[in-house]
Structures are given as structure tokens and as C-alpha cells.
Coordinates of C-alpha atoms and ligand atoms in Angstrom, one line a residue:
M1 CA 7.8 -33.6 -20.3
I2 CA 5.2 -30.9 -20.1
Q3 CA 5.0 -29.6 -16.5
S4 CA 3.4 -26.7 -14.7
S5 CA 5.5 -24.3 -12.7
K6 CA 6.7 -25.1 -9.2
Q7 CA 4.3 -22.4 -7.9
V8 CA 1.3 -24.1 -9.5
Q9 CA 2.4 -27.6 -8.5
S10 CA 2.8 -26.5 -4.9
L11 CA -0.5 -24.7 -4.6
P12 CA -2.2 -25.8 -1.3
A13 CA -4.9 -28.5 -1.9
Y14 CA -8.4 -26.9 -2.3
L15 CA -10.6 -28.7 0.2
F16 CA -13.7 -27.5 -1.7
S17 CA -12.7 -29.6 -4.8
I18 CA -12.3 -32.7 -2.6
F19 CA -15.9 -32.3 -1.4
H20 CA -17.1 -31.6 -4.9
K21 CA -15.6 -34.9 -6.1
K22 CA -17.4 -36.7 -3.3
K23 CA -20.6 -35.0 -4.2
V24 CA -20.3 -36.0 -7.9
A25 CA -19.6 -39.6 -6.9
L26 CA -22.6 -39.7 -4.6
E27 CA -24.9 -38.2 -7.2
A28 CA -23.7 -40.8 -9.7
Q29 CA -25.0 -43.4 -7.3
G30 CA -28.4 -41.6 -7.4
I31 CA -28.0 -40.0 -4.0
D32 CA -29.7 -36.6 -3.7
V33 CA -27.0 -34.3 -2.2
I34 CA -28.0 -30.9 -0.7
D35 CA -25.1 -28.5 -1.1
L36 CA -24.7 -26.0 1.8
G37 CA -21.1 -25.5 0.7
I38 CA -22.0 -23.0 -2.1
G39 CA -20.5 -19.5 -2.0
A40 CA -22.7 -18.0 -4.7
P41 CA -26.3 -16.7 -4.5
D42 CA -29.0 -19.2 -5.8
L43 CA -31.3 -16.2 -6.6
P44 CA -31.6 -14.8 -10.1
T45 CA -30.1 -11.5 -11.4
P46 CA -32.8 -8.8 -11.2
P47 CA -34.7 -8.5 -14.5
F48 CA -33.9 -4.8 -15.0
V49 CA -30.2 -5.6 -15.1
I50 CA -30.8 -8.4 -17.6
D51 CA -32.9 -6.0 -19.7
R52 CA -30.1 -3.5 -19.8
L53 CA -27.6 -6.1 -20.9
I54 CA -29.9 -7.2 -23.8
E55 CA -30.3 -3.6 -24.9
E56 CA -26.6 -3.0 -24.9
V57 CA -25.6 -6.2 -26.5
R58 CA -27.6 -5.3 -29.6
K59 CA -25.5 -2.3 -30.2
P60 CA -22.4 -3.0 -32.5
V61 CA -20.5 -0.1 -30.9
N62 CA -20.4 -2.3 -27.7
H63 CA -18.8 -5.2 -29.4
K64 CA -15.3 -3.8 -29.3
Y65 CA -12.7 -3.9 -26.6
S66 CA -13.6 -2.0 -23.5
P67 CA -11.3 0.9 -22.4
Y68 CA -8.6 -0.8 -20.2
G69 CA -9.7 0.5 -16.9
G70 CA -13.4 0.0 -17.6
C71 CA -16.1 2.0 -19.4
A72 CA -16.9 5.5 -18.2
E73 CA -20.5 4.7 -17.3
F74 CA -19.5 1.9 -15.0
K75 CA -16.8 3.9 -13.3
L76 CA -19.1 6.8 -12.8
A77 CA -21.7 4.5 -11.3
V78 CA -19.2 3.3 -8.8
V79 CA -18.3 6.9 -8.0
D80 CA -22.0 7.8 -7.4
F81 CA -22.6 4.6 -5.4
Y82 CA -19.7 5.5 -3.0
L83 CA -20.9 9.1 -2.7
N84 CA -24.5 8.2 -2.1
H85 CA -24.0 5.1 0.0
Y86 CA -20.9 6.0 2.1
G87 CA -20.4 9.7 1.6
V88 CA -16.9 8.9 0.0
E89 CA -15.7 11.0 -2.9
L90 CA -13.7 9.2 -5.6
D91 CA -12.0 10.3 -8.8
A92 CA -13.3 8.1 -11.7
E93 CA -10.0 8.4 -13.6
T94 CA -7.5 7.5 -11.0
E95 CA -9.3 6.0 -8.1
V96 CA -11.6 3.4 -9.7
L97 CA -10.9 0.4 -11.8
A98 CA -13.3 -2.2 -13.3
L99 CA -12.5 -5.8 -12.5
I100 CA -13.5 -9.2 -14.0
G101 CA -14.9 -10.1 -10.6
S102 CA -13.2 -9.1 -7.3
K103 CA -11.3 -12.4 -7.1
E104 CA -9.5 -11.5 -10.3
G105 CA -8.7 -8.0 -8.9
I106 CA -7.5 -9.2 -5.5
A107 CA -5.2 -11.9 -7.0
H108 CA -3.7 -9.5 -9.6
M109 CA -3.3 -6.7 -7.1
I110 CA -1.5 -9.0 -4.8
G111 CA 0.8 -9.9 -7.7
A112 CA 1.2 -6.2 -8.6
V113 CA 2.6 -5.2 -5.2
L114 CA 4.5 -8.1 -3.8
N115 CA 8.2 -8.9 -4.2
P116 CA 9.3 -12.5 -3.7
G117 CA 9.3 -13.4 0.0
D118 CA 7.1 -10.4 1.1
G119 CA 4.7 -11.3 3.8
V120 CA 0.9 -10.6 3.7
L121 CA -1.0 -10.4 6.9
T122 CA -4.0 -12.6 6.1
P123 CA -7.1 -13.3 8.2
D124 CA -7.4 -16.8 9.7
P125 CA -10.1 -18.1 9.1
G126 CA -10.4 -16.4 5.7
Y127 CA -11.3 -16.8 2.0
P128 CA -8.8 -19.4 0.7
V129 CA -8.1 -17.5 -2.5
Y130 CA -6.0 -15.0 -0.6
Q131 CA -3.4 -17.7 0.3
S132 CA -3.4 -19.1 -3.3
A133 CA -2.9 -15.6 -4.8
I134 CA -0.1 -14.8 -2.3
H135 CA 1.6 -18.2 -3.1
L136 CA 1.4 -17.6 -6.9
A137 CA 2.9 -14.1 -6.4
H138 CA 5.9 -15.8 -4.5
G139 CA 4.8 -14.1 -1.3
V140 CA 4.3 -15.5 2.2
T141 CA 1.0 -15.8 4.0
V142 CA 1.4 -14.4 7.5
P143 CA -1.9 -15.4 9.3
F144 CA -3.4 -13.3 12.0
P145 CA -6.3 -14.9 14.0
L146 CA -9.9 -13.9 14.0
D147 CA -11.1 -15.0 17.3
E148 CA -14.7 -15.7 18.2
E149 CA -14.1 -14.1 21.6
K150 CA -13.0 -10.9 19.9
D151 CA -16.1 -10.9 17.6
Y152 CA -13.7 -11.9 14.7
A153 CA -12.1 -8.5 14.7
P154 CA -8.3 -8.3 14.3
D155 CA -6.3 -7.8 17.5
F156 CA -3.8 -5.4 16.1
D157 CA -1.8 -5.2 19.3
D158 CA -1.4 -8.9 19.3
I159 CA 0.4 -9.0 15.9
S160 CA 4.1 -9.5 16.6
I161 CA 6.9 -7.1 15.6
R162 CA 8.4 -9.9 13.5
D163 CA 5.1 -10.3 11.6
R164 CA 4.7 -6.6 11.1
E165 CA 8.2 -6.2 9.8
R166 CA 8.1 -9.0 7.3
S167 CA 4.8 -8.0 5.9
R168 CA 4.1 -5.5 3.2
L169 CA 0.4 -5.8 3.0
M170 CA -2.6 -6.6 5.2
L171 CA -5.9 -8.1 4.0
L172 CA -9.3 -7.6 5.7
N173 CA -12.8 -8.8 4.7
Y174 CA -16.1 -7.7 6.3
P175 CA -18.9 -8.8 6.2
N176 CA -16.6 -11.8 6.6
N177 CA -16.4 -15.1 4.8
P178 CA -16.6 -17.6 6.5
T179 CA -17.6 -16.3 9.9
G180 CA -20.4 -13.9 8.9
A181 CA -18.8 -11.3 11.2
T182 CA -19.4 -7.6 10.7
V183 CA -17.5 -4.6 11.8
H184 CA -18.0 -1.0 12.9
L185 CA -15.9 1.9 11.6
D186 CA -13.7 1.9 14.7
T187 CA -12.1 -1.3 13.6
F188 CA -11.3 0.3 10.2
I189 CA -9.9 3.4 12.0
D190 CA -7.5 1.1 13.9
A191 CA -6.6 -0.8 10.7
V192 CA -5.6 2.4 8.9
D193 CA -3.6 3.5 11.9
F194 CA -1.9 0.1 12.1
A195 CA -1.1 0.2 8.3
R196 CA 0.4 3.7 8.5
K197 CA 2.5 2.9 11.6
N198 CA 3.8 -0.4 10.0
D199 CA 4.3 0.8 6.5
L200 CA 1.7 -1.6 5.1
S201 CA -0.8 -1.4 2.2
L202 CA -4.3 -2.3 3.3
F203 CA -6.7 -4.2 1.1
H204 CA -10.3 -4.5 2.1
D205 CA -12.4 -7.2 0.4
S206 CA -16.0 -6.0 0.7
A207 CA -17.6 -8.6 -1.6
Y208 CA -20.6 -8.9 0.8
D209 CA -20.9 -5.1 1.5
L210 CA -24.7 -5.0 0.9
V211 CA -25.6 -8.4 2.2
T212 CA -26.5 -7.3 5.7
F213 CA -29.5 -7.7 8.0
G214 CA -31.7 -5.5 10.3
D215 CA -30.4 -2.0 11.0
Y216 CA -26.8 -3.0 10.4
Q217 CA -25.0 -1.2 7.5
S218 CA -21.5 -2.3 6.6
P219 CA -19.1 0.7 6.6
S220 CA -16.5 1.3 3.9
L221 CA -12.8 1.4 4.8
L222 CA -12.6 4.5 2.7
Q223 CA -14.8 6.4 5.2
V224 CA -11.8 6.6 7.5
P225 CA -10.1 9.9 7.0
G226 CA -6.8 9.4 5.2
A227 CA -7.6 5.8 4.3
K228 CA -6.9 6.5 0.6
D229 CA -3.2 7.1 1.5
V230 CA -2.7 3.4 2.3
A231 CA -5.8 1.4 1.3
V232 CA -8.0 0.0 -1.5
E233 CA -11.4 -1.6 -1.3
F234 CA -12.6 -4.3 -3.6
G235 CA -16.3 -4.5 -4.5
S236 CA -18.4 -7.1 -6.3
L237 CA -21.8 -7.3 -7.9
S238 CA -21.7 -11.1 -7.5
K239 CA -23.4 -11.3 -4.1
S240 CA -25.6 -8.2 -3.9
F241 CA -27.1 -8.5 -7.3
N242 CA -26.8 -12.2 -7.9
M243 CA -24.3 -11.7 -10.7
S244 CA -21.6 -14.2 -9.8
G245 CA -21.4 -15.6 -13.3
W246 CA -21.3 -12.2 -15.0
R247 CA -17.8 -11.5 -13.5
I248 CA -17.9 -7.9 -12.7
G249 CA -16.5 -6.0 -9.7
Y250 CA -14.3 -2.9 -9.0
V251 CA -11.5 -1.6 -6.9
V252 CA -11.4 1.9 -5.4
G253 CA -9.0 3.9 -3.3
N254 CA -5.3 4.5 -3.4
K255 CA -4.1 5.9 -6.8
E256 CA -0.6 4.2 -6.8
L257 CA -2.1 0.7 -6.0
I258 CA -4.7 1.2 -8.7
K259 CA -2.1 2.3 -11.1
A260 CA 0.0 -0.8 -10.4
L261 CA -3.0 -3.1 -10.9
S262 CA -3.9 -1.3 -14.2
V263 CA -0.4 -1.9 -15.5
V264 CA -0.8 -5.6 -14.8
K265 CA -4.3 -5.8 -16.2
S266 CA -3.6 -3.9 -19.3
N267 CA -1.0 -6.6 -20.1
V268 CA -3.2 -9.6 -19.3
D269 CA -6.8 -8.6 -20.1
T270 CA -8.8 -5.8 -21.7
S271 CA -11.4 -5.4 -19.0
Q272 CA -15.0 -6.8 -19.0
F273 CA -17.4 -6.8 -22.0
V274 CA -19.0 -3.4 -22.2
P275 CA -22.7 -4.5 -22.0
I276 CA -21.9 -6.3 -18.8
Q277 CA -20.3 -3.2 -17.4
K278 CA -23.3 -1.1 -18.4
A279 CA -25.8 -3.6 -16.9
A280 CA -23.7 -3.5 -13.7
A281 CA -23.8 0.3 -13.7
T282 CA -27.6 0.1 -13.9
A283 CA -27.6 -2.3 -10.9
L284 CA -25.3 0.0 -8.8
S285 CA -27.4 3.1 -9.6
S286 CA -30.7 1.3 -8.6
D287 CA -32.6 2.1 -5.4
L288 CA -31.3 -1.3 -4.0
T289 CA -34.8 -2.6 -3.3
T290 CA -33.8 -5.9 -5.0
V291 CA -30.8 -6.2 -2.6
Q292 CA -33.1 -5.7 0.4
A293 CA -35.5 -8.3 -0.9
N294 CA -32.6 -10.8 -1.3
N295 CA -31.5 -10.0 2.2
R296 CA -35.0 -10.7 3.6
T297 CA -34.9 -14.1 1.9
Y298 CA -31.4 -14.9 3.4
Q299 CA -32.6 -13.7 6.8
M300 CA -35.5 -16.2 6.8
R301 CA -33.3 -19.0 5.8
L302 CA -30.7 -18.1 8.4
D303 CA -33.4 -18.0 11.1
L304 CA -34.5 -21.5 10.1
L305 CA -31.0 -22.9 10.2
V306 CA -30.1 -21.2 13.5
R307 CA -33.2 -22.6 15.2
A308 CA -32.5 -26.1 13.8
Y309 CA -28.9 -26.1 14.9
K310 CA -29.8 -24.9 18.3
E311 CA -32.2 -27.8 18.6
M312 CA -29.3 -30.0 17.7
N313 CA -27.2 -28.4 20.5
I314 CA -24.9 -26.9 18.0
E315 CA -23.5 -23.6 19.2
V316 CA -24.3 -20.8 16.7
S317 CA -25.3 -17.2 16.5
R318 CA -27.1 -15.4 13.8
P319 CA -24.8 -13.2 11.6
A320 CA -25.5 -9.6 10.8
G321 CA -24.1 -10.1 7.3
T322 CA -23.3 -12.6 4.5
F323 CA -25.4 -15.8 3.7
F324 CA -23.1 -18.0 5.8
L325 CA -23.7 -19.5 9.2
W326 CA -20.5 -20.3 11.1
A327 CA -21.2 -22.8 13.8
K328 CA -19.2 -25.0 16.3
V329 CA -19.0 -28.7 15.4
P330 CA -20.6 -30.9 18.1
E331 CA -18.3 -32.2 20.8
G332 CA -16.1 -35.1 19.8
F333 CA -15.9 -34.1 16.2
T334 CA -13.2 -32.5 14.1
S335 CA -14.4 -30.1 11.4
Q336 CA -13.5 -32.6 8.7
G337 CA -15.1 -35.5 10.6
F338 CA -18.3 -33.7 11.0
A339 CA -18.5 -32.6 7.4
E340 CA -17.8 -36.1 6.3
K341 CA -20.5 -37.5 8.5
M342 CA -23.0 -35.1 7.2
L343 CA -22.1 -35.9 3.6
G344 CA -21.9 -39.6 4.1
E345 CA -25.0 -40.1 6.4
A346 CA -27.2 -37.1 5.5
G347 CA -26.2 -36.3 2.0
V348 CA -25.6 -32.7 3.1
I349 CA -22.5 -30.8 2.2
V350 CA -21.2 -28.3 4.8
T351 CA -17.8 -26.8 4.6
P352 CA -15.3 -27.9 7.3
G353 CA -13.9 -24.8 9.1
N354 CA -10.3 -25.9 8.6
A355 CA -10.7 -25.2 4.8
F356 CA -10.4 -21.5 5.8
G357 CA -7.3 -21.8 8.0
K358 CA -6.1 -23.3 11.3
M359 CA -8.4 -21.1 13.4
G360 CA -11.4 -22.6 11.6
E361 CA -10.8 -26.0 13.2
G362 CA -13.8 -26.9 15.4
Y363 CA -16.2 -25.0 13.2
F364 CA -18.2 -25.6 10.0
R365 CA -19.8 -23.2 7.5
S366 CA -23.2 -23.6 6.1
S367 CA -24.4 -21.5 3.2
V368 CA -28.1 -20.6 3.0
S369 CA -27.9 -20.2 -0.8
V370 CA -30.5 -22.9 -1.4
P371 CA -34.3 -22.7 -1.4
I372 CA -36.0 -23.0 2.0
E373 CA -37.6 -26.4 1.1
R374 CA -34.1 -27.8 0.6
L375 CA -33.0 -26.3 3.9
H376 CA -35.9 -27.9 5.7
E377 CA -34.9 -31.2 4.1
A378 CA -31.3 -30.7 5.0
V379 CA -32.2 -30.1 8.6
L380 CA -34.3 -33.2 8.9
R381 CA -31.5 -35.3 7.5
M382 CA -28.8 -33.8 9.7
K383 CA -31.0 -34.3 12.8
K384 CA -31.5 -37.9 11.9
A385 CA -27.7 -38.4 11.3
M386 CA -26.9 -36.8 14.6
K387 CA -29.3 -39.2 16.4
G388 CA -27.0 -41.9 15.1
G389 CA -24.4 -40.7 17.6
N390 CA -20.8 -39.5 17.6
P391 CA -18.0 -40.1 15.2
Ligands
PLP1 C1 -14.7 -13.0 0.6 C2 -14.9 -13.1 -0.9 N1 -14.2 -12.3 -1.6 C3 -14.3 -12.3 -3.0 C4 -15.1 -13.2 -3.6 C5 -15.1 -13.3 -5.1 O1 -16.2 -12.7 -5.7 P1 -16.2 -12.3 -7.2 O2 -17.4 -13.1 -7.8 O3 -16.5 -10.8 -7.3 O4 -14.9 -12.6 -7.8 C6 -15.8 -14.2 -2.9 C7 -16.6 -15.2 -3.6 O5 -17.0 -16.2 -3.0 C8 -15.7 -14.1 -1.5 O6 -16.4 -15.0 -0.7

């Protein structure tokens, strides 16, 4: 009998796909479902990026395999972006690698550094892909809590000796999915210190690096002096340039970690299509005005949803980054119960907080990656469902 591996068979259930199935079933009954569970931008890729793709795709020279680590123009654009945006110097040859989206890079890099049974300190709540990648690499997820009372920053002192000793790697993600939490450089300084003292590698997932609001600018982990000794940072064009379907990202930082990942990748893929890399280079080298325009759109939508949730007596505060709103479920509900009520009675998908880990219980995540008219409609329906009472 044909069977998948034990690792694949025992992958934890993906709550998102359960909700997706319910959505499809409701839509088949003709119900209009508003999906606030989406983790990708609804806005289009900027036209200047598309123009560059079209220009490059017409050139036969670009139809061949890309160099393994990515094409020179893309890697140099990453180097310039880090220098101009963060004041961080990188060597394009040894400290930058192109990825087929940051998810691919994170999963493969976890596989490239773990030995079976190695622990990975992983934020709870956190992006569920971390756990799956650790599992597929025969590692062990060692959750550390992100607590609302501590502004969702890690409490390094609170991580037990046992957890430090059994772990080989620590993962961080700011601006944070799902909480929308942001950090200041101090947290990264402490993280690098913690990694050094406990002989850990440090991965920072900065997929939402440019999706920030007001005066807040997200720092790079590599701005911490000496960070490159222990750390890498993963970047993505998916969120900031609305390029989620293009599959393009990068990893920068520690040479040894990047070398380990390039060994894996040179055996499983041959990097991204060159015209996509060149279009992404154009995006990264731009003046970022399209990113700022996106952020203004998200900010308006977030404001609308925050106001509406407050009117519904739902505890919430406006995030300084990401397009997610992390809110407490009303009293008497579990995360799952609330999400099911909203889907069943309002036709609105929100993501139950427990999909992101134990610490997410009692919360739900709403994405504002839908047009404002749909958000208005979602709010009307949610308010009506809530008037219907408790679970
Ligand atoms: C925290 C986080 N990291 C990484 C990714 C993956 O992004 P990419 O499209 O670059 O693979 C996502 C996408 O939802 C995300 O939320």
C-alpha cells in the first residue's frame, strides 16, 4: 500500500484548512462568506514591478536556470535595501540568499540545522508553519509564551534552563503574526545576548517588516552589533509589495547558516525564475511609496474594525504593524466557539487564536485584507450575530 512517511502522517492538523472546508460548503449553499482569515494582501502588485517582469520575461537569456543562490541583481538589491533602510552592511556573495518565498527558506533552513530531537524555541502564539517545519525536520517545538501583559515580547529570563539546554535554535517574528505586536531594538539586543549565552542560532522572520503604521519603523535584528555571529533574518516581498503569489523572498546574515541552507537548496531547487527576481529587485530598490500607500489603506481598515469591535465590547488595541487585528473573544466563548458562531451565524471567517498555539486561546485574529465595503458588511453581520447572545 502506498503511504506517506510517519512525519507527514503525524503533522498537526491545520485549523485553517478545516475553516476553508466549511467556507467552501457554505458557499456551495449560496451563502456569501466574508473571509477575514486571509493572510495575504488583497491589493495588487505595483504596476512598475509587473512592467519589469514583462520586460525581462521577453529576453531568452532569462529563460535558463537562475544561479543557485539567486541572480546578482536581486542579491545586490537586498544588500542596498539593508544599507539604505537599516544601515546594515552585507556581503552579497556569502550573506544573502534568494528564496522561493520566506516560508520555503524558513522550513528548509530549519531542516538544514536541526538534528533529530533538537529543540526549537518557538513563539506561542506564532505562525503555524514553524511547528510543521520543525516536525518535518524531526525536531521538537519548545514553545515560549508571548504574553499580552509583556506586549508580546519574549521574557528571556522566564525560559527554563531545561528548555535552553534542549534547544539549538530560537525563532522570532516581528511585526508579529498573529498578534500584530512590534518591537524596539532593545528586544533584539536581549535576543542576541540570550542566543550567545545559550549557544543558540537565532532566526528572525521579518515577513511584515515594512507593514507598519504612524512613526513606527520595524528594526532589523542585524542592527544589533555582532548579530551576524548567531543570527539570520528572513525577508519577503509577499506582504510589502503584494507579491504573495510570485514566491520571492531572501535570507540575510550568518554565513555558516546561509551556507547550510544553500547546500540544501542546491539539491532541491534551482532558485526562483530570473525575471521574478529582477522584478523583485526593482521593487526593493523603489522609493517605497507604494508600500506607504498600502499601509494607509490597512490603517483605515484597521481603524474601522477597532472601532466596531469596541462597540461590540470586544477588547482590542490597534497594532503598529501587520494587517492583523488580535482581539479577545467575548466572555463565555472559547476561540473556536466564537469563530464557529461568526462563520455559522454571520458568514464571517475569523481565525481562532488557538490555531496559533495554546497562548492564543481566548483570542481571535481578523485580517483586514478585504476591501472596506466588505469590512463594513462583516461588521454589520457580526454585530447582529452578537445580539443573538452567547454560545
Ligand atoms: C509570519 C509569516 N512568515 C512568513 C510568511 C510566508 O511568507 P512568504 O510568502 O514569503 O513565504 C507568512 C505568510 O503568511 C507569515 O505570516
